[in-house]
PDB file of C-alpha atoms in Angstrom:
ATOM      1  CA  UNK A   4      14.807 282.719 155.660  1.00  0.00           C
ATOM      2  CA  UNK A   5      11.144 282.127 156.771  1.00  0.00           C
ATOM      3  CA  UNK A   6       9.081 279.751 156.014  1.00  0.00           C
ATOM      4  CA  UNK A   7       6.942 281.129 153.805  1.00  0.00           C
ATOM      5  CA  UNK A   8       9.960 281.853 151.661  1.00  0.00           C
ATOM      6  CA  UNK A   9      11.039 278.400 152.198  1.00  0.00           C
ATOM      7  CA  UNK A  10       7.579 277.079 151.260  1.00  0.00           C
ATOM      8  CA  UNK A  11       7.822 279.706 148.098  1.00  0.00           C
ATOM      9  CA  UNK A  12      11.236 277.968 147.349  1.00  0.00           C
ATOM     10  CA  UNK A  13       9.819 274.355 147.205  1.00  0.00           C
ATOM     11  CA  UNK A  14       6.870 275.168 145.170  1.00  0.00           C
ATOM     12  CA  UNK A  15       9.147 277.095 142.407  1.00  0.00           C
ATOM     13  CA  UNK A  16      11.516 273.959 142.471  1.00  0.00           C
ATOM     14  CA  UNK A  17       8.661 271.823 141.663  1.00  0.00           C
ATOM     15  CA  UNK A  18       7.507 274.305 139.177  1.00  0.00           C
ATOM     16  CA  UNK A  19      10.315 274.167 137.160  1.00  0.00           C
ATOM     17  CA  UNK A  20      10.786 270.483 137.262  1.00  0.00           C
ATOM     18  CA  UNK A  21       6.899 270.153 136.690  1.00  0.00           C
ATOM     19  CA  UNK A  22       7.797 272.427 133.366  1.00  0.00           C
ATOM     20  CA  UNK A  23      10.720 270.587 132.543  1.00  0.00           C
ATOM     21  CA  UNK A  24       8.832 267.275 132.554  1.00  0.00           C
ATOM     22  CA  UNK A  25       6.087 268.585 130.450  1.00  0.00           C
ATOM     23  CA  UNK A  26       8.805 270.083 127.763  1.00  0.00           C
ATOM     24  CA  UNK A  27       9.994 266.787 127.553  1.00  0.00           C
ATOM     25  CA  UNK A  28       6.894 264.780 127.058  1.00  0.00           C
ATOM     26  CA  UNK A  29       5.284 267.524 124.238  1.00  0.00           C
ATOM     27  CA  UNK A  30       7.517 266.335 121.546  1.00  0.00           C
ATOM     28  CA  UNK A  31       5.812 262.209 122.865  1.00  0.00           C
ATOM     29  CA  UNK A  32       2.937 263.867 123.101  1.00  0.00           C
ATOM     30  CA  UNK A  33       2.706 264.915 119.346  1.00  0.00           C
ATOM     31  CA  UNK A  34       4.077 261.771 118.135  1.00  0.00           C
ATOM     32  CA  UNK A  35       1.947 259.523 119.625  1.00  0.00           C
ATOM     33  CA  UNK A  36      -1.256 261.259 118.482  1.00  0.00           C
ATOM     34  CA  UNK A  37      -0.210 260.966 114.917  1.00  0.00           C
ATOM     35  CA  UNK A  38       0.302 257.110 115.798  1.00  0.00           C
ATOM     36  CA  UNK A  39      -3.173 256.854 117.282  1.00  0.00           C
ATOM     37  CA  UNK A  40      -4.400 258.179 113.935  1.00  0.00           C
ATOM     38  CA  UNK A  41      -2.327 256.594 111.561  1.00  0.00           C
ATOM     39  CA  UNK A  42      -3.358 253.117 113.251  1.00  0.00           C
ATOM     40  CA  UNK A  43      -7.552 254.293 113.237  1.00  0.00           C
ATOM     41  CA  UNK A  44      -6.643 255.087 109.551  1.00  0.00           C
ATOM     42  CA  UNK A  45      -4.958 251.356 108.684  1.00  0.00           C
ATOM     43  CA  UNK A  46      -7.578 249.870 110.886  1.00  0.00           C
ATOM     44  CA  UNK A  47      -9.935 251.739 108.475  1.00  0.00           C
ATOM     45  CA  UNK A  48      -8.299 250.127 105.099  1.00  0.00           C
ATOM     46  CA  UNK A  49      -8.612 246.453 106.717  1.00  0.00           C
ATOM     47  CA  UNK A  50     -11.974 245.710 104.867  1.00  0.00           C
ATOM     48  CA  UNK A  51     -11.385 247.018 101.731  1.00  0.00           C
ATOM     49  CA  UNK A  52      -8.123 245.614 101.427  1.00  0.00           C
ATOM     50  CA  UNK A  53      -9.301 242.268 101.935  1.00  0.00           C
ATOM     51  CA  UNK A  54     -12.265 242.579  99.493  1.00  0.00           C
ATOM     52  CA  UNK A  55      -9.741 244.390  97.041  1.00  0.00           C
ATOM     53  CA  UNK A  56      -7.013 241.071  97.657  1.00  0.00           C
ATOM     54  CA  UNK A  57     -10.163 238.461  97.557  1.00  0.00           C
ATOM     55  CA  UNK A  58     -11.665 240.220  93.488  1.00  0.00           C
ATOM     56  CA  UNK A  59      -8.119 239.983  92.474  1.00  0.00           C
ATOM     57  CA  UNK A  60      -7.137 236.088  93.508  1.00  0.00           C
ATOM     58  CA  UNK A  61     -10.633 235.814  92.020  1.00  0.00           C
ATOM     59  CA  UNK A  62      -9.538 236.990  89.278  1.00  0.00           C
ATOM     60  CA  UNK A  63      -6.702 234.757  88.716  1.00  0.00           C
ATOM     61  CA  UNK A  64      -3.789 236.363  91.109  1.00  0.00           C
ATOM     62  CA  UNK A  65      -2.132 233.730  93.022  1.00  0.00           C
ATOM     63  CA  UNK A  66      -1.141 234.074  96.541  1.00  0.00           C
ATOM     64  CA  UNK A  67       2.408 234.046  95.524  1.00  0.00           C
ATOM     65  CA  UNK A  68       1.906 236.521  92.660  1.00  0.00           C
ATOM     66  CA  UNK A  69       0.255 239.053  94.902  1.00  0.00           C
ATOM     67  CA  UNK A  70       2.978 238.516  97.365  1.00  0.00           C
ATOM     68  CA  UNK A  71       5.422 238.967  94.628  1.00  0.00           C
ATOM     69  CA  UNK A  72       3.818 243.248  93.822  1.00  0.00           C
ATOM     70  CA  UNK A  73       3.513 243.284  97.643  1.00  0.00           C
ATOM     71  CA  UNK A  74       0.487 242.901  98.463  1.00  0.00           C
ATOM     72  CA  UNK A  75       0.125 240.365 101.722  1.00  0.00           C
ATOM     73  CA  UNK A  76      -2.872 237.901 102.355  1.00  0.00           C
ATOM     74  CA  UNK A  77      -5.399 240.217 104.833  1.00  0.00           C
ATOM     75  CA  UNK A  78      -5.639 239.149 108.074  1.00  0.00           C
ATOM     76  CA  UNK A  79      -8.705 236.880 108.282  1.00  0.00           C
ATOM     77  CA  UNK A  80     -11.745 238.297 110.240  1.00  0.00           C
ATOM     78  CA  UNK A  81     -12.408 237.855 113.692  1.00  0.00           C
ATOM     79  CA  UNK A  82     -15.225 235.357 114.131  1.00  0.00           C
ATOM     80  CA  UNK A  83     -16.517 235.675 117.604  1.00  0.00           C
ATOM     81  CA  UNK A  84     -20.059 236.063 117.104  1.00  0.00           C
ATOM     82  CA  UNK A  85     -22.127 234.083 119.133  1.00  0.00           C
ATOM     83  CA  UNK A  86     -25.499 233.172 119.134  1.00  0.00           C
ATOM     84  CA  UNK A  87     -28.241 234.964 121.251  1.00  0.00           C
ATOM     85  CA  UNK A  88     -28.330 232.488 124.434  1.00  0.00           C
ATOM     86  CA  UNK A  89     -24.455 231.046 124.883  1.00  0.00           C
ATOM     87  CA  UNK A  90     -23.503 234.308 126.573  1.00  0.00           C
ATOM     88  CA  UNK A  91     -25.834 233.212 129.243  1.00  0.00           C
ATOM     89  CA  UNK A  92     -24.869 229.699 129.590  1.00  0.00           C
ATOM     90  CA  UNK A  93     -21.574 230.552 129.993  1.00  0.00           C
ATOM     91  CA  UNK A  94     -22.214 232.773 132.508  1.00  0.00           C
ATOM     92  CA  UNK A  95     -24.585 230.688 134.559  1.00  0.00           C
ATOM     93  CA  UNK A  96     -22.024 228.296 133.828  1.00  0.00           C
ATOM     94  CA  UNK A  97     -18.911 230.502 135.827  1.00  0.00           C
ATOM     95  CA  UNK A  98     -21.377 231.699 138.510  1.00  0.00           C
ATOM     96  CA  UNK A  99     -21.887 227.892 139.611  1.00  0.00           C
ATOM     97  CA  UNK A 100     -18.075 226.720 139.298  1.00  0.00           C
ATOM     98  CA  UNK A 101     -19.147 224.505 136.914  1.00  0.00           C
ATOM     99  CA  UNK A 102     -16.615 224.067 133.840  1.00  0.00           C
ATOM    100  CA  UNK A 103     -17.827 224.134 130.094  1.00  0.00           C
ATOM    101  CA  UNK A 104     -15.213 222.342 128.220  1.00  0.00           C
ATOM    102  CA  UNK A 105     -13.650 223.514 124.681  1.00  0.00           C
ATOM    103  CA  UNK A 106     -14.837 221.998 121.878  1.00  0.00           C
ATOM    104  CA  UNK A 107     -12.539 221.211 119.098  1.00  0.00           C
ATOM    105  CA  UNK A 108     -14.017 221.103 115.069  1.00  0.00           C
ATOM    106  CA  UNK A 109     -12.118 218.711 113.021  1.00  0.00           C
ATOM    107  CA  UNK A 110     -11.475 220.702 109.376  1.00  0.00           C
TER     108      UNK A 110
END
């Protein structure tokens, strides 16, 4: 045996673990992309949901009676909107080592 036979050899072992590998991951593969849209779908019902869960306790529905037909309290909405200018501060802030502390809002 030569080496280019050797060399041919080596590059058809790695071909057919190469193959292998990919017939194992298709089946992953497949699955996973109907996860990724499933979860953009849900993420896509968030809002309405919440509106939907917020006209019917309006309406009367108590948290524990909507619990009770399955429907669970939405998850409350990110608030991390900050105003024009804090963005800056707390970046000027970080650039000079100087600490901004937390501030804590009594309810």
């Amino acid at each position: 045996m030569d080496a280019h036979e050797i060399l041919q050899k080596a590059k058809d072992l790695q071909a057919a673990k190469l193959a292998a590998k990919q017939a194992a991951v298709a089946p992953l593969a497949e699955l996973l992309a109907t996860r990724i849209r499933l979860q953009s779908e849900l993420a896509e019902t968030e809002a309405p949901y919440g509106k939907a869960y917020a006209v019917a306790a309006a309406a009367g529905w108590s948290p524990a009676e909507l619990t009770e037909i399955g429907a669970t309290e939405p998850a409350p909405r990110s608030r991390n909107r900050r105003s024009k200018g804090s963005g800056k501060a707390a970046a000027a802030a970080s650039d000079s080592g100087t600490e901004i502390p937390m501030q804590t809002v009594n309810a």
